[in-house]
PDB file of N, CA and C in Angstrom:
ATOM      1  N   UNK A  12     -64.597 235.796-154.859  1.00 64.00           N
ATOM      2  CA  UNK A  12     -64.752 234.845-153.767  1.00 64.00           C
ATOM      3  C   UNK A  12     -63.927 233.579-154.011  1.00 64.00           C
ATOM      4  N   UNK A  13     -63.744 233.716-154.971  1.00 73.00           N
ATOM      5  CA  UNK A  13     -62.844 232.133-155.665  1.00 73.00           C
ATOM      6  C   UNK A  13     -61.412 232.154-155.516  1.00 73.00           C
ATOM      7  N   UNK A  14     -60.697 233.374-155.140  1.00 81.00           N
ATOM      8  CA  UNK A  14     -59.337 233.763-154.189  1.00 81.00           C
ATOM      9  C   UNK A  14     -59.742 233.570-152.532  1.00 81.00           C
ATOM     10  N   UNK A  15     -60.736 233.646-152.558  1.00 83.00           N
ATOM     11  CA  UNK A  15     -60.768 233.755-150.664  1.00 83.00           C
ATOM     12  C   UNK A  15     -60.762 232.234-150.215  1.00 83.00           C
ATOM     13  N   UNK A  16     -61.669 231.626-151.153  1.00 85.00           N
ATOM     14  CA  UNK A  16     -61.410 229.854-150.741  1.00 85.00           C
ATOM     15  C   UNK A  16     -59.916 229.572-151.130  1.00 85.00           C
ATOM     16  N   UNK A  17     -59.377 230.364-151.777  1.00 88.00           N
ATOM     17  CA  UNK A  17     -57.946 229.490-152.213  1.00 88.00           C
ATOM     18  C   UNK A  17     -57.144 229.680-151.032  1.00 88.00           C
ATOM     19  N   UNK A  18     -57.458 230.699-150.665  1.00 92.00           N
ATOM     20  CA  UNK A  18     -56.713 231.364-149.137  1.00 92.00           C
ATOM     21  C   UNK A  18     -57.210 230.569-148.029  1.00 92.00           C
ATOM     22  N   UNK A  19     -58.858 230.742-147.760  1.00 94.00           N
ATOM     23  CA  UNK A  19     -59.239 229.875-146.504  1.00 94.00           C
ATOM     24  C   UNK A  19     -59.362 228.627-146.342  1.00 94.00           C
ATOM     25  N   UNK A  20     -59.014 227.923-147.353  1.00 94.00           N
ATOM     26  CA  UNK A  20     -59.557 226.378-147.292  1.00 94.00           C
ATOM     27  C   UNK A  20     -57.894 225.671-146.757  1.00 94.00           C
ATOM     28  N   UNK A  21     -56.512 226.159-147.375  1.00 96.00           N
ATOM     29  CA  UNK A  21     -55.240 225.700-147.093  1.00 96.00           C
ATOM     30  C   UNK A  21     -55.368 225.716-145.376  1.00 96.00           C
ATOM     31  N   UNK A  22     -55.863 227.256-144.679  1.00 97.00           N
ATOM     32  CA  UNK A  22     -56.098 227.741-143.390  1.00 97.00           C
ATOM     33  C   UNK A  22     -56.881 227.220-142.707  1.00 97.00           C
ATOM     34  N   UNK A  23     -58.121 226.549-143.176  1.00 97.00           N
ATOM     35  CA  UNK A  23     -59.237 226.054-142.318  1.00 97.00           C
ATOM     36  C   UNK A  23     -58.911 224.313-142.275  1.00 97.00           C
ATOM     37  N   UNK A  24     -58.015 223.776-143.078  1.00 97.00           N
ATOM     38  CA  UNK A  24     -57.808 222.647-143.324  1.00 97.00           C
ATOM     39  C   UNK A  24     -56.219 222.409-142.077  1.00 97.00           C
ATOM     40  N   UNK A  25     -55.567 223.318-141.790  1.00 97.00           N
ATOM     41  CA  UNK A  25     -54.570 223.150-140.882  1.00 97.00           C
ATOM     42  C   UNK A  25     -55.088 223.372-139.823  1.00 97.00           C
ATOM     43  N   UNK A  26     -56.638 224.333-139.143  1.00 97.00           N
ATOM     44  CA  UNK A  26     -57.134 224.417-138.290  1.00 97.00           C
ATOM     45  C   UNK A  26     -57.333 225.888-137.435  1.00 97.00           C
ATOM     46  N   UNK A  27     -57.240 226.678-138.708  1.00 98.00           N
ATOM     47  CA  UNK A  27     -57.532 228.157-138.339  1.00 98.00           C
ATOM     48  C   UNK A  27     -58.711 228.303-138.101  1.00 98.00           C
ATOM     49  N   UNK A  28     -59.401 228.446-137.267  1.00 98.00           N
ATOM     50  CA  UNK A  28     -60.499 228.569-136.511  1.00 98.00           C
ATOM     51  C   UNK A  28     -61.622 229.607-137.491  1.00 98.00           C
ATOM     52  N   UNK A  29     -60.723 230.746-137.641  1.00 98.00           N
ATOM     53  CA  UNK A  29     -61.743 231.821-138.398  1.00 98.00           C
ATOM     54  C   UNK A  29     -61.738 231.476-139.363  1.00 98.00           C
ATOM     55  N   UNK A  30     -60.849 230.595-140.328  1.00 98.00           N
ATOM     56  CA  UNK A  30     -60.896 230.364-141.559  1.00 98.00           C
ATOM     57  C   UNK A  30     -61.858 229.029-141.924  1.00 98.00           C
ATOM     58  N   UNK A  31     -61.834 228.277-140.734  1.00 98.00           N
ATOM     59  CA  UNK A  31     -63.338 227.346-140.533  1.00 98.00           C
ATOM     60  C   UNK A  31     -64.493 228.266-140.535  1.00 98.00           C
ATOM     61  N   UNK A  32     -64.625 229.044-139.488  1.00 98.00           N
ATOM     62  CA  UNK A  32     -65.736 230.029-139.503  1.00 98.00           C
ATOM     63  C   UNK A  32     -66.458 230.635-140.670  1.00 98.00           C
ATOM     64  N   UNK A  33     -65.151 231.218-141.808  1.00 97.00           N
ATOM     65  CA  UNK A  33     -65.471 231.883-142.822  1.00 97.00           C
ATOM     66  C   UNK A  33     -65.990 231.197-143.843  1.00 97.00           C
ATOM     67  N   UNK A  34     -65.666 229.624-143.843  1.00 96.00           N
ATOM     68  CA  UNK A  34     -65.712 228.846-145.140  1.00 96.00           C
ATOM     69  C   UNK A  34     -67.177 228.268-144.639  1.00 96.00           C
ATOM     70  N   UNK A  35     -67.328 228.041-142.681  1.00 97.00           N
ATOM     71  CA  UNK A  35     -69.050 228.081-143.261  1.00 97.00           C
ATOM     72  C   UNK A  35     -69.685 229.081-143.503  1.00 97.00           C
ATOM     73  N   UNK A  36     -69.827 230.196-143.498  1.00 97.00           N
ATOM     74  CA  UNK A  36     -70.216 230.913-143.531  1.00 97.00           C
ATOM     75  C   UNK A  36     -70.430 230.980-145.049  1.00 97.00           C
ATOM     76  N   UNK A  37     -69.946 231.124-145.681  1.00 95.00           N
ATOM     77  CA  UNK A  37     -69.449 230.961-147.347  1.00 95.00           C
ATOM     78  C   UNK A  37     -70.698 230.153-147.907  1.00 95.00           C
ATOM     79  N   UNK A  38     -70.401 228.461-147.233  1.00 96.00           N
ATOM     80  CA  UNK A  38     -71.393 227.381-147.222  1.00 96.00           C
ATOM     81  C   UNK A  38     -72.891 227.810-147.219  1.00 96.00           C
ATOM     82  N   UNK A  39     -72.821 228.438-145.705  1.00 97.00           N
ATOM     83  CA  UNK A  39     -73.820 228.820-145.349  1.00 97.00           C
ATOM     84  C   UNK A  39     -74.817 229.577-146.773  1.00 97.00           C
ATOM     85  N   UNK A  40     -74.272 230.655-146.824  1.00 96.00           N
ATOM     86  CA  UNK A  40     -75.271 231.332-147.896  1.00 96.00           C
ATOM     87  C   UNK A  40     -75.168 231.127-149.343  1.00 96.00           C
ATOM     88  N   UNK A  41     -73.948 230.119-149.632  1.00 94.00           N
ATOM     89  CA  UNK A  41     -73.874 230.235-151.020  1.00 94.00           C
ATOM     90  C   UNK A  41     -72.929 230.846-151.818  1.00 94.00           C
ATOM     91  N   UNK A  42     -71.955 231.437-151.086  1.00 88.00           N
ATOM     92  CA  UNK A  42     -71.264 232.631-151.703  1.00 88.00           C
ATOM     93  C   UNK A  42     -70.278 232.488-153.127  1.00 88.00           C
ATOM     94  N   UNK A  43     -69.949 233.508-153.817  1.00 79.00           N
ATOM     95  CA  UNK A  43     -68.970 232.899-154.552  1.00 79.00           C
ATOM     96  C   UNK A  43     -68.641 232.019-155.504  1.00 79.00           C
ATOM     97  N   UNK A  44     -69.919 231.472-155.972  1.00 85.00           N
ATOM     98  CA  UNK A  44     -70.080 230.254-157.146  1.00 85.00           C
ATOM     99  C   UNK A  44     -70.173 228.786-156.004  1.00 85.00           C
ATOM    100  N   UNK A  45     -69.827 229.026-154.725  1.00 89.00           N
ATOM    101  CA  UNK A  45     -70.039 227.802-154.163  1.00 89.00           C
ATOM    102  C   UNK A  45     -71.950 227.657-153.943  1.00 89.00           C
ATOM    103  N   UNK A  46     -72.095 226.466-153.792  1.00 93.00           N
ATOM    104  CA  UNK A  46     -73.279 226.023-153.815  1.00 93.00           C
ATOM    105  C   UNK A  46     -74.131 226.180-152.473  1.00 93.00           C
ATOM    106  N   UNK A  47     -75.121 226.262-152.071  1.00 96.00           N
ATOM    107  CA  UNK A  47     -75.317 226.594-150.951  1.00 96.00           C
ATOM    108  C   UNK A  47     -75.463 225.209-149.985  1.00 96.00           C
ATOM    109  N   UNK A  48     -74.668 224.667-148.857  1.00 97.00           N
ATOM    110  CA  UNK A  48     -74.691 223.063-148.582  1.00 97.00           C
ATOM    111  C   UNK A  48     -74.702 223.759-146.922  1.00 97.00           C
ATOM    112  N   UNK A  49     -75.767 223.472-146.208  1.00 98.00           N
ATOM    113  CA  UNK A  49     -75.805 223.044-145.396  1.00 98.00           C
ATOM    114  C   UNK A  49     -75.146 222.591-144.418  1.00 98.00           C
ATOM    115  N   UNK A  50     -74.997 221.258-144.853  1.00 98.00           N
ATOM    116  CA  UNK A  50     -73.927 220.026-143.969  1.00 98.00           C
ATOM    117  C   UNK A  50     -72.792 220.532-144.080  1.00 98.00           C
ATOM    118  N   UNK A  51     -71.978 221.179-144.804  1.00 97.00           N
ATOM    119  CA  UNK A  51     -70.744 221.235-145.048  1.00 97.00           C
ATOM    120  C   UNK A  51     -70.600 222.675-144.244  1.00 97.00           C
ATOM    121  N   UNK A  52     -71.473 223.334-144.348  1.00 98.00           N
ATOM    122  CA  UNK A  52     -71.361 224.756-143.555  1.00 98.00           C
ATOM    123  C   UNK A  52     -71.161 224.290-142.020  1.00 98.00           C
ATOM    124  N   UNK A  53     -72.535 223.454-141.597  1.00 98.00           N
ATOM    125  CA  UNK A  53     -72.082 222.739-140.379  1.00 98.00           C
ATOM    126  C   UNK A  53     -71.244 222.023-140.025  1.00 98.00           C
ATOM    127  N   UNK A  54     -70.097 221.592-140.885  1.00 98.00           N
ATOM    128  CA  UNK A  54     -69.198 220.577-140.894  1.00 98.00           C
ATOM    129  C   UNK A  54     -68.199 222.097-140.390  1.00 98.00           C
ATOM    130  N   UNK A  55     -68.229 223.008-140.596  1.00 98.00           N
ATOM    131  CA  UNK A  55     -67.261 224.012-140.846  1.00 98.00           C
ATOM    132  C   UNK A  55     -67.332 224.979-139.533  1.00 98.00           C
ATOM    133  N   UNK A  56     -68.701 225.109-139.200  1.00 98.00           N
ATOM    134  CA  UNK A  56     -68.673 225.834-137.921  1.00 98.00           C
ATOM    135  C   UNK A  56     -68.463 224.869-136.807  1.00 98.00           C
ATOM    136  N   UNK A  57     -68.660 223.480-136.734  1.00 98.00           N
ATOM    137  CA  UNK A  57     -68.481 222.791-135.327  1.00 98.00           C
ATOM    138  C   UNK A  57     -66.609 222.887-135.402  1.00 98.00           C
ATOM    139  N   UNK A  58     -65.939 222.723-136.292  1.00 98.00           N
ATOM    140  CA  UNK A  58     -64.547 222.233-136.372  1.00 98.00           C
ATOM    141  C   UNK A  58     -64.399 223.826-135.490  1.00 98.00           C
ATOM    142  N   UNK A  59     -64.864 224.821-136.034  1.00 98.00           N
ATOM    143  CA  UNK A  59     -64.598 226.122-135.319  1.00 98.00           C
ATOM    144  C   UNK A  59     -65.348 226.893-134.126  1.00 98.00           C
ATOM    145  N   UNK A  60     -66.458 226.054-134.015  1.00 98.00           N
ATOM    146  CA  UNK A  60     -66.955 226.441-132.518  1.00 98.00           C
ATOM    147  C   UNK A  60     -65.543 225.379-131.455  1.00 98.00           C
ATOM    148  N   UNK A  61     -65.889 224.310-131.739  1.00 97.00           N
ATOM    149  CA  UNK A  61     -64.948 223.251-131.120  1.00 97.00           C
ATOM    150  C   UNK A  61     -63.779 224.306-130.234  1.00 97.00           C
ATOM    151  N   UNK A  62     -63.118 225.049-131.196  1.00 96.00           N
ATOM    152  CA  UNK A  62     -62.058 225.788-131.066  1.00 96.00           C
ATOM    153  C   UNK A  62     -62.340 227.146-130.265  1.00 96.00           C
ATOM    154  N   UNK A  63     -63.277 226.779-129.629  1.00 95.00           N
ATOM    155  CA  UNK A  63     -64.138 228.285-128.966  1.00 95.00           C
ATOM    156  C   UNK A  63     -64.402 229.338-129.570  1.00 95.00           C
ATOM    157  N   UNK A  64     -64.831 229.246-131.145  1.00 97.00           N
ATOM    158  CA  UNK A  64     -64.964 230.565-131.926  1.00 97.00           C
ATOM    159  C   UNK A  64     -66.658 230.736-131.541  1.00 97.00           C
ATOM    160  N   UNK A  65     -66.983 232.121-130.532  1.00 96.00           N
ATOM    161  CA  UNK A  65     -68.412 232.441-130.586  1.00 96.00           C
ATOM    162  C   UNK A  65     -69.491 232.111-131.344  1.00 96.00           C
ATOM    163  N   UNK A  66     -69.111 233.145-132.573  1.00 97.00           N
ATOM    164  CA  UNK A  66     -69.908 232.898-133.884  1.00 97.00           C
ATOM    165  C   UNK A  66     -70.102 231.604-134.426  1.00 97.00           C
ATOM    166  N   UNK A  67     -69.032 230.792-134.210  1.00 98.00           N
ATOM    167  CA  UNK A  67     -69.386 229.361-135.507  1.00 98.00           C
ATOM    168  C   UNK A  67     -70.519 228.885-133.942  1.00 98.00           C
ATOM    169  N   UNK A  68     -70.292 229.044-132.796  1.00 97.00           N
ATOM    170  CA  UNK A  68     -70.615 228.522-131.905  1.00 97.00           C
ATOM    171  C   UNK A  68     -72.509 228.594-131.963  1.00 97.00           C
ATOM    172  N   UNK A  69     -72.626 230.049-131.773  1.00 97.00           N
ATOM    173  CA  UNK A  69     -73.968 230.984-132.122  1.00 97.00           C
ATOM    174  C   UNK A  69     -74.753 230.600-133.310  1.00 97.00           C
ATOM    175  N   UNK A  70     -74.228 230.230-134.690  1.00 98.00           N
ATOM    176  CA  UNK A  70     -74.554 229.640-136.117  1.00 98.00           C
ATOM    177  C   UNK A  70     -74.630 228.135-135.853  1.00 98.00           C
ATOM    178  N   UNK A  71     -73.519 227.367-135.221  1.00 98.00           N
ATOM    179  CA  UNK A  71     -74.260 226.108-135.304  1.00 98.00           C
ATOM    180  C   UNK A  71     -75.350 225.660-134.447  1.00 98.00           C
ATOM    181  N   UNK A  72     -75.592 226.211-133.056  1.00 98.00           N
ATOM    182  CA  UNK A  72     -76.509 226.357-132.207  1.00 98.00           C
ATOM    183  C   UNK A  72     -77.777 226.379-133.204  1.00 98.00           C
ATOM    184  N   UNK A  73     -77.900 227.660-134.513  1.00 98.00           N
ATOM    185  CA  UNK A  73     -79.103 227.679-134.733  1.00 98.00           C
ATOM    186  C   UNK A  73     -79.423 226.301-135.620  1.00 98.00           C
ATOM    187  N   UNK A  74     -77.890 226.006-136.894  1.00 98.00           N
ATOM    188  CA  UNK A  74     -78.719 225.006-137.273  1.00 98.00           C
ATOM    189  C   UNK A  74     -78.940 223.728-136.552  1.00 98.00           C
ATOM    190  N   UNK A  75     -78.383 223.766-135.418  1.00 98.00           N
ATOM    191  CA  UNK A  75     -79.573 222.565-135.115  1.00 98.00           C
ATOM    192  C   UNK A  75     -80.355 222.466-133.992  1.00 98.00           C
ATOM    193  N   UNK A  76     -81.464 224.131-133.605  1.00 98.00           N
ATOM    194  CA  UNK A  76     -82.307 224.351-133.494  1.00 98.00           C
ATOM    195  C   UNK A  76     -83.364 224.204-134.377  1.00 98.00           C
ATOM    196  N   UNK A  77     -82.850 224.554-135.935  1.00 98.00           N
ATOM    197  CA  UNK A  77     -83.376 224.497-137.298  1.00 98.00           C
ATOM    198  C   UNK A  77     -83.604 222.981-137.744  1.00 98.00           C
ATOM    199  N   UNK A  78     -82.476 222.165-137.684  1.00 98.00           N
ATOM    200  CA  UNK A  78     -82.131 220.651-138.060  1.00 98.00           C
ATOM    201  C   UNK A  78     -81.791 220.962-139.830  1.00 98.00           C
ATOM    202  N   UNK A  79     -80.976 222.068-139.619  1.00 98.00           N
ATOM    203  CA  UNK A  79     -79.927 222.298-141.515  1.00 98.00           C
ATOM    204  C   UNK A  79     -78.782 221.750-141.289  1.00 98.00           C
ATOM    205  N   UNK A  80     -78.663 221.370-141.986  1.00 97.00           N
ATOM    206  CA  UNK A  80     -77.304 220.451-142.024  1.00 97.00           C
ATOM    207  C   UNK A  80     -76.825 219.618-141.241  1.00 97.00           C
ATOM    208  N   UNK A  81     -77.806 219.564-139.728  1.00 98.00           N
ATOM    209  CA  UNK A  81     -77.200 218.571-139.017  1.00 98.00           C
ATOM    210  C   UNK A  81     -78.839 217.986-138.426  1.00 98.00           C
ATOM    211  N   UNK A  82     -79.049 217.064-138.424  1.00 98.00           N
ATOM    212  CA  UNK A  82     -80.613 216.267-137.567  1.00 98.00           C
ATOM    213  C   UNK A  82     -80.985 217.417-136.228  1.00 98.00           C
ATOM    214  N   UNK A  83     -82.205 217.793-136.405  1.00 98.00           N
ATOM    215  CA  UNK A  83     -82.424 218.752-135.433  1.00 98.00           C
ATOM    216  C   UNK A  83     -82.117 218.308-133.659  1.00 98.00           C
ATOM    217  N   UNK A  84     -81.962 218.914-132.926  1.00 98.00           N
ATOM    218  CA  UNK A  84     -81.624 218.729-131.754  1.00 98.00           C
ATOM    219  C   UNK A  84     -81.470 219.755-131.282  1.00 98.00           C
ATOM    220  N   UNK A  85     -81.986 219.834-130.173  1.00 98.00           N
ATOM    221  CA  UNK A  85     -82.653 220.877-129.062  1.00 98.00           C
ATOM    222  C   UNK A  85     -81.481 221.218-128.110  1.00 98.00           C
ATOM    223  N   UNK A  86     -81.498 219.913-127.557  1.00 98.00           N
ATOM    224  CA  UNK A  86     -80.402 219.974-126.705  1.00 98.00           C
ATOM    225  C   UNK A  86     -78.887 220.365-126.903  1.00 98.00           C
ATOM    226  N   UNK A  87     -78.676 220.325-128.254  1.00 97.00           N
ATOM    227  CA  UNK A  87     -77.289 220.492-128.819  1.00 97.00           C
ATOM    228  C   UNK A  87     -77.704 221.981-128.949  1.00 97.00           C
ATOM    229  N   UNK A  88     -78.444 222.523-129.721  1.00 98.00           N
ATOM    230  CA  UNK A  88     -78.638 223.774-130.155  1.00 98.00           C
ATOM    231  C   UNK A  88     -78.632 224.900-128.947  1.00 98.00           C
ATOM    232  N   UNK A  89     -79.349 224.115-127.762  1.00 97.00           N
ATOM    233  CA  UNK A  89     -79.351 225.329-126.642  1.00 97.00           C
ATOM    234  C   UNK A  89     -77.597 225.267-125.987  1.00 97.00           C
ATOM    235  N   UNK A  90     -76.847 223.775-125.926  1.00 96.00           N
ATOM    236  CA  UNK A  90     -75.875 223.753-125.242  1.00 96.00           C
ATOM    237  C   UNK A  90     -75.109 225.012-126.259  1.00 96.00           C
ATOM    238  N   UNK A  91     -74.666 224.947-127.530  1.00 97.00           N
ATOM    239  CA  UNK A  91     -73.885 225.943-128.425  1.00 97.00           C
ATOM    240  C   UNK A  91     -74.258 227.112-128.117  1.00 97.00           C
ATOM    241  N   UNK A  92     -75.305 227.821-128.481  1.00 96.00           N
ATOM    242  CA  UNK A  92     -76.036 228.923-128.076  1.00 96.00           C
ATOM    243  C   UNK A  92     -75.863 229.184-126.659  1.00 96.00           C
ATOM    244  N   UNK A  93     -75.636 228.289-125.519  1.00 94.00           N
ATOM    245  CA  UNK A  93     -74.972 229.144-124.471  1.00 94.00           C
ATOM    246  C   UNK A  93     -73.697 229.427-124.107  1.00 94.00           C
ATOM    247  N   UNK A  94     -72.617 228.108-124.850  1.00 94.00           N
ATOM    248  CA  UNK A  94     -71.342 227.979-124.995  1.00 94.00           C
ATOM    249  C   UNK A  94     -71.209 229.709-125.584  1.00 94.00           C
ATOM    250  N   UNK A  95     -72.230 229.957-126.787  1.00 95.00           N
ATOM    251  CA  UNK A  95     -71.631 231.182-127.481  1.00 95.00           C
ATOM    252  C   UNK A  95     -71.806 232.681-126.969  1.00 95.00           C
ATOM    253  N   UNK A  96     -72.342 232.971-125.549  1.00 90.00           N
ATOM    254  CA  UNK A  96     -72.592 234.143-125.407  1.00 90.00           C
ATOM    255  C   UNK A  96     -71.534 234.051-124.383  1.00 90.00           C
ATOM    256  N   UNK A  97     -70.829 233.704-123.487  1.00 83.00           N
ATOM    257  CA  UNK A  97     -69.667 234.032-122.935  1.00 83.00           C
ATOM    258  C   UNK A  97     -68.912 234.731-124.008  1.00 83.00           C
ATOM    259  N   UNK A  98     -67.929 234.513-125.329  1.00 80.00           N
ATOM    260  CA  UNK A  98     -67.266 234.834-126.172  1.00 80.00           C
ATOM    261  C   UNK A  98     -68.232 236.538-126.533  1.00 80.00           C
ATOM    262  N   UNK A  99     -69.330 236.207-126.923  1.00 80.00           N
ATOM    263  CA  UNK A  99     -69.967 237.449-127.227  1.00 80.00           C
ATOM    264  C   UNK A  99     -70.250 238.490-127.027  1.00 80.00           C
ATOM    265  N   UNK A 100     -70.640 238.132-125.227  1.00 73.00           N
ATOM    266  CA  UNK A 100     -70.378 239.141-124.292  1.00 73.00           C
ATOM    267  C   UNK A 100     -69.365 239.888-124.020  1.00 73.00           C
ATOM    268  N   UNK A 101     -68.084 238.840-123.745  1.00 65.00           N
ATOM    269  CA  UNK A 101     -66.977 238.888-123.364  1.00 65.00           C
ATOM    270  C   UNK A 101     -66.848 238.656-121.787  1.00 65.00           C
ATOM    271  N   UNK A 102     -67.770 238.024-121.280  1.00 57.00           N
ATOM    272  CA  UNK A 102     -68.333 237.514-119.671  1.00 57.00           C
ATOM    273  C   UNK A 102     -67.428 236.325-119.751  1.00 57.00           C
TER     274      UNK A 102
END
């Protein structure tokens, strides 16, 4: 996992959308010797929902239905979560 950040972080830092996606995701659970952070996962899926990626869209929706990594909010969580099923569907 310690080659895949060397790869996705150059990519997610110029603004590759999936490579934002992947590095929260990473965040998200911990992967790889990285630590498991929250905020930084959410720091990682908004840069890539932003960019209309479904998934980061669908994941940040939950955390802040949850309030992980970002102050809970309802209203943010349902707006993402509907932003993300157009992409999902493909509607």
């Amino acid at each position: 996992m310690a080659a895949a950040l060397k790869i996705l972080e150059p990519l997610a830092w110029s603004g590759d959308a999936s490579a934002q996606y992947n590095l929260g995701v990473i965040y998200n659970n911990g992967q790889g010797g990285v630590a498991r952070d929250m905020a930084k996962a959410a720091s990682w899926y908004d840069k890539s929902a932003r960019q209309g990626n479904a998934l980061a869209q669908l994941n940040l929706g939950i955390l802040y239905r949850q309030g992980q990594g970002v102050p809970q909010d309802y209203p943010r969580a349902y707006m993402w979560t509907e932003m993300s099923k157009a992409g999902l569907t493909g509607a």
